[in-house]
XYZ file of C-alpha atoms in Angstrom:
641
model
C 14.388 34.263 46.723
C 15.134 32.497 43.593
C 14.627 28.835 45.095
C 10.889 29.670 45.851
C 10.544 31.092 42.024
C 12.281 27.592 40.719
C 10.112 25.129 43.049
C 7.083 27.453 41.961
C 7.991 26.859 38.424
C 7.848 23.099 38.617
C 4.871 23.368 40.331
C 2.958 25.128 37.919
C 4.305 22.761 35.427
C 2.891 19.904 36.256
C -0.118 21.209 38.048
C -0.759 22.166 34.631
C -0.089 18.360 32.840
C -2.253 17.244 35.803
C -4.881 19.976 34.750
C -4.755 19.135 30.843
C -5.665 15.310 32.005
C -8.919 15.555 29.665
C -6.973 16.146 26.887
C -6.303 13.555 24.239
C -2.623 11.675 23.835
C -1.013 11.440 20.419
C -1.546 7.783 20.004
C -2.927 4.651 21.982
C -1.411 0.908 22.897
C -3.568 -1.680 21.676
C -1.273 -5.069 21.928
C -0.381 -6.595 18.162
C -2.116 -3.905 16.619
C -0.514 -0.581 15.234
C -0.941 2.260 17.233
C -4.285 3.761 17.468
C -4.642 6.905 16.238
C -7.494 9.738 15.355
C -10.160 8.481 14.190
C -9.360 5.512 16.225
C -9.310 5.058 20.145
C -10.284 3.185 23.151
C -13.633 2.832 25.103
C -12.104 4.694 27.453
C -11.394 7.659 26.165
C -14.675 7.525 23.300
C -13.895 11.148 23.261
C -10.726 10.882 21.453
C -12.046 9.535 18.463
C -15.044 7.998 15.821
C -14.497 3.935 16.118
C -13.068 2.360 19.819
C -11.363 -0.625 19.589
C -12.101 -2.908 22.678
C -9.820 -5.361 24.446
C -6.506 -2.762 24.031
C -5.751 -3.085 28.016
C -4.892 -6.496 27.534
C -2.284 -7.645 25.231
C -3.213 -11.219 25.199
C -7.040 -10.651 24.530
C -9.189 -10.267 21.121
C -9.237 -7.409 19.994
C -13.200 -5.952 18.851
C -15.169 -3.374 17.562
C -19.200 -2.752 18.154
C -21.144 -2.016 15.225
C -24.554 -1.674 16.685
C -25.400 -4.113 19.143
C -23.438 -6.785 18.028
C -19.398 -7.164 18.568
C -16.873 -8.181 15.643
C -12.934 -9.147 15.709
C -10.395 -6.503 14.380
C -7.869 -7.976 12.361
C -5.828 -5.761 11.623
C -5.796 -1.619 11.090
C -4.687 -0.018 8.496
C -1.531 2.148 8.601
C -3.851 5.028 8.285
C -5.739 3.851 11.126
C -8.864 5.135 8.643
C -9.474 0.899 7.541
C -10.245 -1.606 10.084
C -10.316 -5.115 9.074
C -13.018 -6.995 11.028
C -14.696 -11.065 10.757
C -17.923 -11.552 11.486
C -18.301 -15.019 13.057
C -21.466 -15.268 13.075
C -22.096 -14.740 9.042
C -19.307 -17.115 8.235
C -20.585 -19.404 10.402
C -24.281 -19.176 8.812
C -22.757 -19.011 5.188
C -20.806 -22.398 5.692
C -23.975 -24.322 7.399
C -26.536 -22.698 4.917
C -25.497 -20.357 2.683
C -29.284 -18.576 2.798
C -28.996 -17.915 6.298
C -26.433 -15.550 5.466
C -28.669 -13.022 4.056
C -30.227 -12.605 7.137
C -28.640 -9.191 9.032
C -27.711 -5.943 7.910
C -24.304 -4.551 9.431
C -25.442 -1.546 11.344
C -22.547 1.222 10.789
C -22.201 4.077 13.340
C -24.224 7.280 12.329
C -22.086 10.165 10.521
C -21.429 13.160 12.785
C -19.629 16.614 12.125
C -15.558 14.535 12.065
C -16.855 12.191 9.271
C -18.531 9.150 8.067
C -18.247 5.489 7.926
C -18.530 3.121 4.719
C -18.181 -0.842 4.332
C -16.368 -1.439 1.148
C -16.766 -3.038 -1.071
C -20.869 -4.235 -0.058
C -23.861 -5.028 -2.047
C -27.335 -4.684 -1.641
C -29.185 -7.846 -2.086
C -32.559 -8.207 -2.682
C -34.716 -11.351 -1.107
C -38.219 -11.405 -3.175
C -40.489 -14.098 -3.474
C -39.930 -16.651 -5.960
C -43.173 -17.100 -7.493
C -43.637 -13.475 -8.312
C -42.446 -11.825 -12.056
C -39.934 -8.935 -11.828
C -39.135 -6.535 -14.889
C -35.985 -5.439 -13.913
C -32.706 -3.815 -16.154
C -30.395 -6.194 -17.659
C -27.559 -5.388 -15.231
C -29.556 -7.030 -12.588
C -28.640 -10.827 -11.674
C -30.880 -13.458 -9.980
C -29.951 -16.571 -7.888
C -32.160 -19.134 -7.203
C -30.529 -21.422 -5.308
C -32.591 -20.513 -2.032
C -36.088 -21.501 -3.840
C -36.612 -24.907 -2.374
C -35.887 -24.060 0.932
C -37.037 -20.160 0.995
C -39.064 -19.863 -1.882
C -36.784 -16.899 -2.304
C -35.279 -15.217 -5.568
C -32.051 -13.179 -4.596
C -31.691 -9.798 -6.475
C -28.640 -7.528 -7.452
C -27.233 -5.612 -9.436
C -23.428 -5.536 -11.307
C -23.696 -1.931 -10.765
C -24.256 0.478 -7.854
C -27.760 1.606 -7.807
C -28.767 5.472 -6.437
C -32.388 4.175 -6.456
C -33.934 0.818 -5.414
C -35.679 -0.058 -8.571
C -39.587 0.108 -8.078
C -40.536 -3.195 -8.798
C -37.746 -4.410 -5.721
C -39.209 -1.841 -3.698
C -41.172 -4.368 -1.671
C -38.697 -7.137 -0.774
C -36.590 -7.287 1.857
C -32.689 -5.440 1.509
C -29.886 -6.827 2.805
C -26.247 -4.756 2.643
C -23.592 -7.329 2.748
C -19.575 -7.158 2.205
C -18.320 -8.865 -0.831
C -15.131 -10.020 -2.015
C -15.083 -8.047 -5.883
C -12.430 -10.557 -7.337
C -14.919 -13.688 -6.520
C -17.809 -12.040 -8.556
C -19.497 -14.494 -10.402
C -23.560 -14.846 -10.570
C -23.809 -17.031 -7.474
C -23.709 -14.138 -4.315
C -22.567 -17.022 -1.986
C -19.205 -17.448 -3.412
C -17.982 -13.793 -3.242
C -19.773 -12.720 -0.014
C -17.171 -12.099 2.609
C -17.412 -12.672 6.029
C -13.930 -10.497 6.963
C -14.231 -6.854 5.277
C -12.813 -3.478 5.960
C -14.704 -0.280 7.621
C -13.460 2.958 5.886
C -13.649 6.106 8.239
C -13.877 9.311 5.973
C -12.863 12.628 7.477
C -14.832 15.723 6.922
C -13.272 18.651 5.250
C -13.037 20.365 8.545
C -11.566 17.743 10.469
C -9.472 16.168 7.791
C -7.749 19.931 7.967
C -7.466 19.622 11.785
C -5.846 16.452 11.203
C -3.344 17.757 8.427
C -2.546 20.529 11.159
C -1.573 18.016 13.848
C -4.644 18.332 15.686
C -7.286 15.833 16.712
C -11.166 16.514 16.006
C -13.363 16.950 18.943
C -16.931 17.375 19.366
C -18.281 20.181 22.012
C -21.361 19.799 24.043
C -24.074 20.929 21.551
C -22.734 18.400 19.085
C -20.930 20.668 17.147
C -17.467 20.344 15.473
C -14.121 21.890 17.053
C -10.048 21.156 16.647
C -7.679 20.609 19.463
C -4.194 20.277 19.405
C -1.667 18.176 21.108
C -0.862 19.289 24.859
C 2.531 19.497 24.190
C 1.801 22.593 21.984
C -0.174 24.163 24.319
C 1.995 23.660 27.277
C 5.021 25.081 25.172
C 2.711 28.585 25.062
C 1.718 28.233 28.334
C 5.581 28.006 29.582
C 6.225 30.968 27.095
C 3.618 32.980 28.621
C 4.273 32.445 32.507
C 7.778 33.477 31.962
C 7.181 36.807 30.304
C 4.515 37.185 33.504
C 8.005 35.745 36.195
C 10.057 37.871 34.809
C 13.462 37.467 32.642
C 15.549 35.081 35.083
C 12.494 32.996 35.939
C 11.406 33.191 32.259
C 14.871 31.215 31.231
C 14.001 28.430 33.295
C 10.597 27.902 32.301
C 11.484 27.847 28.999
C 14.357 25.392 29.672
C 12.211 22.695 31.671
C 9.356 23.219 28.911
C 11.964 22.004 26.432
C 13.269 19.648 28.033
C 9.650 18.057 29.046
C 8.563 18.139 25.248
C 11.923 16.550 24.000
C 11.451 13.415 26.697
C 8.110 13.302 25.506
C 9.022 13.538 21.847
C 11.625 10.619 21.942
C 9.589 8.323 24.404
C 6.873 8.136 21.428
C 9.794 8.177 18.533
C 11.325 4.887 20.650
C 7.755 3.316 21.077
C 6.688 3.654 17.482
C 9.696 1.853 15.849
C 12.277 2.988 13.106
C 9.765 1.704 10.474
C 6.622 2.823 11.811
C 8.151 6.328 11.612
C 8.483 6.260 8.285
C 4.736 5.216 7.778
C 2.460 6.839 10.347
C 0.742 9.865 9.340
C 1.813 9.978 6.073
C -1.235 8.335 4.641
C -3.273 10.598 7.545
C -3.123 13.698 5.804
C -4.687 12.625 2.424
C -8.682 12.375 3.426
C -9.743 13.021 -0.316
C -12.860 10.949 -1.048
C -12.083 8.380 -3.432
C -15.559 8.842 -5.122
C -15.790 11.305 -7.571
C -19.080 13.591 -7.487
C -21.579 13.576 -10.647
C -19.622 9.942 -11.853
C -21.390 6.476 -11.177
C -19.674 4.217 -9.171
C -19.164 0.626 -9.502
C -18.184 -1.103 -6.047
C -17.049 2.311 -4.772
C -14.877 2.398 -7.774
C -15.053 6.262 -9.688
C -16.253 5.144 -12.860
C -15.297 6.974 -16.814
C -17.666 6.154 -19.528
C -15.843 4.959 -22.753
C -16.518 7.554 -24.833
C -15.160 10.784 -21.997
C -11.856 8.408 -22.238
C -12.024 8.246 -26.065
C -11.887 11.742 -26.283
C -9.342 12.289 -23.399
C -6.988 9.896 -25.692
C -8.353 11.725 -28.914
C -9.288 8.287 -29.842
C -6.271 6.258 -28.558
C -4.019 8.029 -31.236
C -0.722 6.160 -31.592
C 1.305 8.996 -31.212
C 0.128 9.301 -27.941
C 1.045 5.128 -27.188
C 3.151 5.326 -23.779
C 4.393 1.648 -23.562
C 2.721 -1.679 -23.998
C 2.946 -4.731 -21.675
C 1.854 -8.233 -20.688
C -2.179 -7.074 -20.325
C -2.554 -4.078 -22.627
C -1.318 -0.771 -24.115
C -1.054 2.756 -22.271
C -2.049 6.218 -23.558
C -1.745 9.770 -22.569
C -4.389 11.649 -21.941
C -6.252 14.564 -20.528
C -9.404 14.811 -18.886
C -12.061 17.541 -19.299
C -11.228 19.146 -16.200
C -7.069 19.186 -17.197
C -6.117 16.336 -15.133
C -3.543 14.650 -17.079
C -3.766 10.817 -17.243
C -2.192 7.558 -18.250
C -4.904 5.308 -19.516
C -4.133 1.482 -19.648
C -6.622 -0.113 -22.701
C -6.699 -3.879 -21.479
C -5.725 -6.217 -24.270
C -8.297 -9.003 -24.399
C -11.627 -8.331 -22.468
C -12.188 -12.080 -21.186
C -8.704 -12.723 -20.703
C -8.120 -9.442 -18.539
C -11.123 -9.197 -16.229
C -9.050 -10.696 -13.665
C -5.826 -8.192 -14.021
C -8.541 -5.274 -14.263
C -10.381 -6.572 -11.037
C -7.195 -6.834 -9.161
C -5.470 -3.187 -9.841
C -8.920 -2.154 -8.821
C -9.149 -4.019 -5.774
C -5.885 -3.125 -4.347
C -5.204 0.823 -5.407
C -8.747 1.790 -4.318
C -7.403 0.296 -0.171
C -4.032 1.782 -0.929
C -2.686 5.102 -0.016
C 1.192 5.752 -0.484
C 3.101 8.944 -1.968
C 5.763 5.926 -4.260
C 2.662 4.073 -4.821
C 1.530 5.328 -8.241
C -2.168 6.576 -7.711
C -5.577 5.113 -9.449
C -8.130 7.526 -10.945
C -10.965 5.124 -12.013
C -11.902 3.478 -14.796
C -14.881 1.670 -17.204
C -17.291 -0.493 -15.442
C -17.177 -4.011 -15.937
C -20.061 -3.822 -18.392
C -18.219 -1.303 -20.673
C -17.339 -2.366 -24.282
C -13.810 -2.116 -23.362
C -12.114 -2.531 -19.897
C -10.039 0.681 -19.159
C -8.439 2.018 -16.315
C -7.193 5.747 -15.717
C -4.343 6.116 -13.213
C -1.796 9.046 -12.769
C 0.127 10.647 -15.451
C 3.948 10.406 -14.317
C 6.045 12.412 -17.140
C 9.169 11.249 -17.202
C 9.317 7.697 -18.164
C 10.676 4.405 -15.739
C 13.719 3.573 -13.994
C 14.556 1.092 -16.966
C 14.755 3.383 -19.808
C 16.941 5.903 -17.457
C 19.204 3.324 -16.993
C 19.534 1.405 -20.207
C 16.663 2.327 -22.322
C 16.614 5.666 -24.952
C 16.819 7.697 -21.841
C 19.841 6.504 -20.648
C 22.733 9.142 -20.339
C 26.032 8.573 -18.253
C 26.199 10.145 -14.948
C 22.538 11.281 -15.545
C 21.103 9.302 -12.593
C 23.907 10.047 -9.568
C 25.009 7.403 -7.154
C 23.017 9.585 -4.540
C 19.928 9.591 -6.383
C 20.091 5.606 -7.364
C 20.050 5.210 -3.312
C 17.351 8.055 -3.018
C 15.148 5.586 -5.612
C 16.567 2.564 -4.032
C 15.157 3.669 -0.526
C 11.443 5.201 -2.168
C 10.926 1.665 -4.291
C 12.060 -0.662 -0.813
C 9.635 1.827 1.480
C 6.486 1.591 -1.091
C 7.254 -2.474 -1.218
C 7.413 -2.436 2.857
C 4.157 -0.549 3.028
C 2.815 -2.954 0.429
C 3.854 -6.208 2.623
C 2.434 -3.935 5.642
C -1.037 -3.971 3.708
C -1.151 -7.421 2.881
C 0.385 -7.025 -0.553
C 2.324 -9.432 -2.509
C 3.362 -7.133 -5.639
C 4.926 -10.004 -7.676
C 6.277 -8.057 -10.773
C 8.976 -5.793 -9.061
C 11.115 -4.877 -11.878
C 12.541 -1.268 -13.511
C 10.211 -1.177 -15.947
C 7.426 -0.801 -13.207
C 9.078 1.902 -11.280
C 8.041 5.131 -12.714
C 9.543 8.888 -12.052
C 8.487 12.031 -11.883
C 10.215 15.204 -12.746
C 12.160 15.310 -9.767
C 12.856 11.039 -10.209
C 10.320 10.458 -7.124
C 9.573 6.589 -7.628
C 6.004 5.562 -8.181
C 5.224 2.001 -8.083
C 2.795 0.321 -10.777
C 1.395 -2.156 -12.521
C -0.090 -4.591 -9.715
C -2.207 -6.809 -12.253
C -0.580 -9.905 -11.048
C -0.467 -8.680 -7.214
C -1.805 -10.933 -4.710
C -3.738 -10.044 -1.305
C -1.899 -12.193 1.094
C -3.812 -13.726 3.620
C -2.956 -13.463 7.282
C -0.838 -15.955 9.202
C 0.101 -18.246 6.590
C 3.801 -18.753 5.206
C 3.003 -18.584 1.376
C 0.166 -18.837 -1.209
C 0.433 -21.978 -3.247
C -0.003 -20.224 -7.099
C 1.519 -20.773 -10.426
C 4.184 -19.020 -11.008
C 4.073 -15.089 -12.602
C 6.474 -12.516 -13.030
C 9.187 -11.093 -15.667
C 12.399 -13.164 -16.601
C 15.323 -12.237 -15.029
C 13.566 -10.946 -11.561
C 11.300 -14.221 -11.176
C 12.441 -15.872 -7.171
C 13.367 -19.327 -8.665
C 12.313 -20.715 -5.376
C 8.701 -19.856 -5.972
C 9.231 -20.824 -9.658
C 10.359 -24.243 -8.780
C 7.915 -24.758 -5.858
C 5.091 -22.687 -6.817
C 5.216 -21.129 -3.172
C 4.196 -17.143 -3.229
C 5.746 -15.294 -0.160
C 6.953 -11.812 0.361
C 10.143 -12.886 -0.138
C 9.695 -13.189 -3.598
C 9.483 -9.372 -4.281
C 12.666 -9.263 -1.567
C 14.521 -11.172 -4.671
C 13.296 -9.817 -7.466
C 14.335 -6.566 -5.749
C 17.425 -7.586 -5.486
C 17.833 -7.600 -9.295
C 16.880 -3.715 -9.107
C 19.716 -3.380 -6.872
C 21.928 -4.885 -9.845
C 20.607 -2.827 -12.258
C 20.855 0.632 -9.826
C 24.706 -0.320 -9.267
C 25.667 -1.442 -13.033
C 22.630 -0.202 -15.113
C 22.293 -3.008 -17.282
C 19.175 -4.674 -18.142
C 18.174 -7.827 -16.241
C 18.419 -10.352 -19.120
C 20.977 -9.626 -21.978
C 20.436 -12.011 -24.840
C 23.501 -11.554 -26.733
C 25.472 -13.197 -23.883
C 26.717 -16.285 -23.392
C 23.866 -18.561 -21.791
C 25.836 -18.920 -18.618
C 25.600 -15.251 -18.685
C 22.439 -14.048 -19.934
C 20.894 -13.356 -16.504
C 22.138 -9.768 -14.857
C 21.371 -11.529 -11.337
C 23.725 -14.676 -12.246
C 26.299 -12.968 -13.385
C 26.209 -10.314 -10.972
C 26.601 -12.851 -7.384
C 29.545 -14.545 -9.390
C 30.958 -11.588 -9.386
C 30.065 -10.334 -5.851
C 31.444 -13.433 -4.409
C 34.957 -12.908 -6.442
C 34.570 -9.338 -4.705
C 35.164 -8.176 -8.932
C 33.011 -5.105 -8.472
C 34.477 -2.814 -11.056
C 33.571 -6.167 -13.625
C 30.039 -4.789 -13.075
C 29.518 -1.643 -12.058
C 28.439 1.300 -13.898
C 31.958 3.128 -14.664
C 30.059 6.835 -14.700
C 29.350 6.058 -10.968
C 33.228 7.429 -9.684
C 33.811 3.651 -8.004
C 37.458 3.886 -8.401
C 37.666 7.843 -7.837
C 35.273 8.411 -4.965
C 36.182 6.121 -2.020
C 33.099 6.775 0.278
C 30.848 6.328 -3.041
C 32.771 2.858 -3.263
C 32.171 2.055 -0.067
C 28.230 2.482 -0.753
C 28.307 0.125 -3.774
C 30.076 -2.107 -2.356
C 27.561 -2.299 0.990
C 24.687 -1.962 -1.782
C 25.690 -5.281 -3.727
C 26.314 -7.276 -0.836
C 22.823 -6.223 0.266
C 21.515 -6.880 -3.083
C 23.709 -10.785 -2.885
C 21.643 -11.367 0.215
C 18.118 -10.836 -1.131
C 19.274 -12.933 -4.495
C 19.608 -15.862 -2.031
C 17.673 -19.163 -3.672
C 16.526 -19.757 -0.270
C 13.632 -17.428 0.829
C 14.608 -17.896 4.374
C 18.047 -16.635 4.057
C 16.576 -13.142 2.556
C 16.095 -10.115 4.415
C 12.367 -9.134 5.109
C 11.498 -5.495 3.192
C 11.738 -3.622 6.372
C 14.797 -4.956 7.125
C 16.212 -3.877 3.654
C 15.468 -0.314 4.275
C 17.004 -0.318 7.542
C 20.083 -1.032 6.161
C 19.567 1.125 2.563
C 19.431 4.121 5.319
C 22.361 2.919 7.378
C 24.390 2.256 3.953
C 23.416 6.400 2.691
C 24.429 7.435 6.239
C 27.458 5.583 6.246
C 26.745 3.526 9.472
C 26.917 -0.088 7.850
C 29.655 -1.612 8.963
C 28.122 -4.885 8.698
C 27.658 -5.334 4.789
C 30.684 -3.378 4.021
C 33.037 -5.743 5.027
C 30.789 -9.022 4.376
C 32.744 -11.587 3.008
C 31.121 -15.470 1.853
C 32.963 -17.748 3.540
C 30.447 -20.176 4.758
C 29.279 -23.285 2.813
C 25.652 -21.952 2.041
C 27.356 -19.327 -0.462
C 28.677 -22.185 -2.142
C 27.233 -23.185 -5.216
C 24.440 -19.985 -5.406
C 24.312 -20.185 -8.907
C 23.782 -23.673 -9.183
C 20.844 -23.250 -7.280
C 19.367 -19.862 -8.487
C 19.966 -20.133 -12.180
C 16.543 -20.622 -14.097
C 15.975 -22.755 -17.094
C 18.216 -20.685 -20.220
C 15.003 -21.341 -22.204
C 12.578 -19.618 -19.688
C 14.762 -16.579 -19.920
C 15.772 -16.600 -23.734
C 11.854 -16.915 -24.413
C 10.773 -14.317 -21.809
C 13.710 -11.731 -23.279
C 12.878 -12.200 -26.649
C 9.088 -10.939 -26.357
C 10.396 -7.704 -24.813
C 10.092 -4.885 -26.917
C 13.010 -2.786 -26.720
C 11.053 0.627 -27.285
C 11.201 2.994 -24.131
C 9.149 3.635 -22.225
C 7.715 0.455 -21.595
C 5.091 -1.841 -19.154
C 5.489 -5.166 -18.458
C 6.674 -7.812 -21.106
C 4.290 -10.175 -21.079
C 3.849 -12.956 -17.940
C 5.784 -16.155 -17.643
């Protein structure tokens, strides 16, 4: 009797996964893509989500998306899998034969529904009006002319978003294009962009379905309903059928519905990767809309009028100065409805439009808890460039360590490697994105109360482009954590924050600052001195004596593994470097004390020989640089080689 109760048990089992067939999985393949998630899915299964991604079935094949009638490329997809980069062929194609012809389309945007809406950002609306016409229009309103000959057309727009189209435009034809922000200028056809990002913003109701692990559905009137993952429901369904069986049968049920949820579990844990595991639906579950009601916005940017910031600062009092860096001076703050805020007042206005333009561009697209969050800031047209991010109370990893903060055996070895891991997964996510940070140093690694890392200061970050090895620019960055390779060769890659991580590594292991100008010049670079030291294997020459290296074997074992880490990202050639990802693989191995590899490295082979030689930047480089730091904690950058 109990055989026919087992076999019955399967049965029902997976007559029931067979049965549940119209339900949604967890994720989607899609070749060289991430995996698609809610709001994302496949033409297939248009059920499963807002925006399908064609060409998935096929790893070898473009991938698209259909906005409208028309079909664009997907890039890339954000970790989110709420951005999708797409190109448009066709306008690049028009804007390099004749730049008027670009002006020709709107991008048609699928209609909002009850799981959320869809936004092109950054875009302007341009207006094309005839040229022999007079237009009284406000002063924040540009004109080109460049299409007059051919067109007899006078292009329209505005350095502002407008709510309205102003009446005297009212007639001419509108054109929403996407723009590139940091290529503004008064000609539209040298910041119009022909690759852009599609923004998919949840509803409240399905951005809580999606925060409860469940995926938004629509039923067949249209209207708005959550489901969850099968595995859930199967797990109740088991649960139930063997209370119904009865005790003995009940046991078994339960067992195989375990097991079949486990299998399932790991087969998507293998698939998704050790790093991808780390990033996947942590961005998911914050759907808050980045533009703040009743404000004005400028490029989708929240905008603060200068005098509501005035006030917040009560009039940028000096006792309330935070730190001052490279691009301008920080003050605390609070907001009229009690947010507390840093607020960064931008040195000189010409010379800072660029720094401003960047932070903006790249902390309005990013989304990442060690990633130190923008609130908004003035408009370009303000009297005074401002920008409001985050208040984060208790100072940076640089004056903890060796500023007026600094106590011994305040910051544990455990929580160095807890900070160690945060700052290396917020600079992964940031390659991930595109993101060449650039100024990786203490000073720009903030903590909270409970020393949580957040990430700042990205005025000299750079949007890397896609599928090229580096980004020929002049060099920036802070002495002592500047890659000399890209100093020497003027070659940006991701590497570069790889080394100047490196030096953070130093600095977490001996906590003493990266350049130290009352040592010999030999010696005045932490990095320099450090790999000499590294390579002698001298590690209690350098490291921090309140860390219990001599007393605590397994904590020496984790400095030791830590430091050879760090001697591998310090390497003067970029190639010999780790990638991020591949430096918190082994930061996680190192604090579960499964490294067996760095702890016993040893630099025997001839390119360890002669590091220094190679590393070692010009003494007056970092003598000038250290000198213009201001040894007041907390502080922001010192100013930019």
């Amino acid at each position: 009797m109990v055989l026919p109760v087992y076999l019955s048990v399967f049965f029902f089992l997976f007559a029931d996964h067979s049965a549940s067939a119209d339900e949604c999985p967890s994720f989607f393949d899609c070749g060289n893509l991430v995996k698609l998630r809610f709001p994302l899915t496949t033409p297939e299964r248009k059920d499963c989500g807002m925006l399908p991604i064609h060409g998935c079935e096929d790893p070898n094949a473009e991938k698209t998306v259909q906005l409208g009638a028309k079909m664009f490329l997907v890039t890339r997809v954000g970790i989110s899998n709420t951005e999708v980069f797409i190109r448009d062929a066709d306008l690049q194609k028009r804007w390099v034969n004749d730049g008027c012809d670009a002006l020709c389309c709107n991008i048609t945007l699928p209609p909002s529904s009850p799981l959320g809406s869809f936004n092109m950002s950054p875009s302007m609306v341009m207006y094309k009006c005839n040229s022999s016409l007079n237009y009284s229009l406000p002063k924040q309103f540009l004109n080109y002319t460049g299409c007059g000959q051919s067109k007899n057309e006078t292009i329209f727009f505005s350095t502002q978003d407008e709510d309205d189209t102003p009446s005297s435009l009212a007639a001419c034809p509108r054109v929403e294009v996407p723009v590139n922000t940091m290529a503004f200028s008064a000609d539209p056809f040298t910041f119009i962009a022909s690759e852009f990002p599609v923004t998919i913003q949840l509803s409240n109701d399905c951005a809580s379905c999606v925060s409860d692990k469940g995926i938004c559905r629509l039923n067949s009137t249209g209207g708005f309903y959550c489901s969850k993952f099968k595995e859930h429901r199967n797990t109740r369904r088991a649960w139930k059928l063997g209370l119904l069986i009865g005790v003995p049968s009940a046991t078994v049920v339960i067992i195989i519905g375990l097991v079949v949820i486990v299998l399932r579990n790991k087969r998507r844990h293998k698939s998704l990767g050790p790093q991808n595991q780390s990033r996947t639906i942590e961005s998911d579950n914050t759907h808050s809309n980045v533009i703040l009601e009743g404000r004005h916005i400028y490029f989708k940017f929240p905008v603060f009028s200068y005098e509501e910031l005035e006030e917040a600062t009560n009039k940028f009092d000096q006792s309330r100065e935070l730190g001052s860096g490279g691009f301008g001076t920080v003050y605390y703050g609070k907001l009229k409805d009690g947010r507390e805020v840093a607020v960064k007042r931008l040195f000189e206005r010409n010379s800072c439009v660029q720094q401003f333009m960047n932070e903006v561009k790249i902390l309005t697209r990013l989304r990442h808890k060690n990633l130190v969050s923008l609130y908004g800031g003035t408009s370009r047209t303000s009297r005074e460039l401002l920008l409001v991010y985050e208040y984060i109370p208790n100072g940076t990893l640089g004056c903890h360590l060796h500023g007026n903060l600094a106590k011994p055996g305040s910051l544990s070895w455990p929580l160095r490697m807890r900070i160690a891991i945060e700052t290396a997964n917020a600079l992964s996510y940031l390659h991930a994105s595109g993101i060449v940070h650039r100024d990786v140093k203490s000073s720009n690694l903030l903590l909270d109360h409970h020393f949580c890392v957040k990430v700042a200061d990205f005025g000299i970050s750079r949007l890397f482009p896609m599928f090229v090895s580096h980004v020929s620019t002049a060099p920036a960055g802070s002495p002592g954590y500047l890659d000399p390779e890209y100093y020497q060769f003027c070659e940006l890659t991701e590497k570069s924050d790889v080394y100047s991580f490196g030096v953070v590594l130093i600095e977490l292991i001996s906590s003493k600052p990266a350049i130290i100008v009352t040592r010999t010049k030999d010696k005045i670079s932490l990095a320099n001195m450090a790999v000499k030291k590294i390579q002698r294997r001298a590690f209690t020459e350098f490291v921090d004596p309140s860390l219990c290296f001599e007393s605590d074997d397994k904590v020496k074992e984790m400095i030791i593994s830590v430091a050879n880490l760090a001697f591998q990202c310090l390497q003067r050639a970029r190639e010999l470097r780790p990638s991020m990802d591949k430096v918190v693989e082994f930061l996680h191995k190192i604090e579960n004390g499964k490294d067996d590899y760095l702890k016993h490295l040893e630099f025997h082979g001839a390119r360890f020989s002669n590091w220094e030689i190679h590393t070692s930047l010009p003494t007056s480089l970092l003598l000038d640089g250290a000198r213009s730091m201001n040894d007041s904690m907390p502080q922001l950058p010192p100013r930019t080689v």
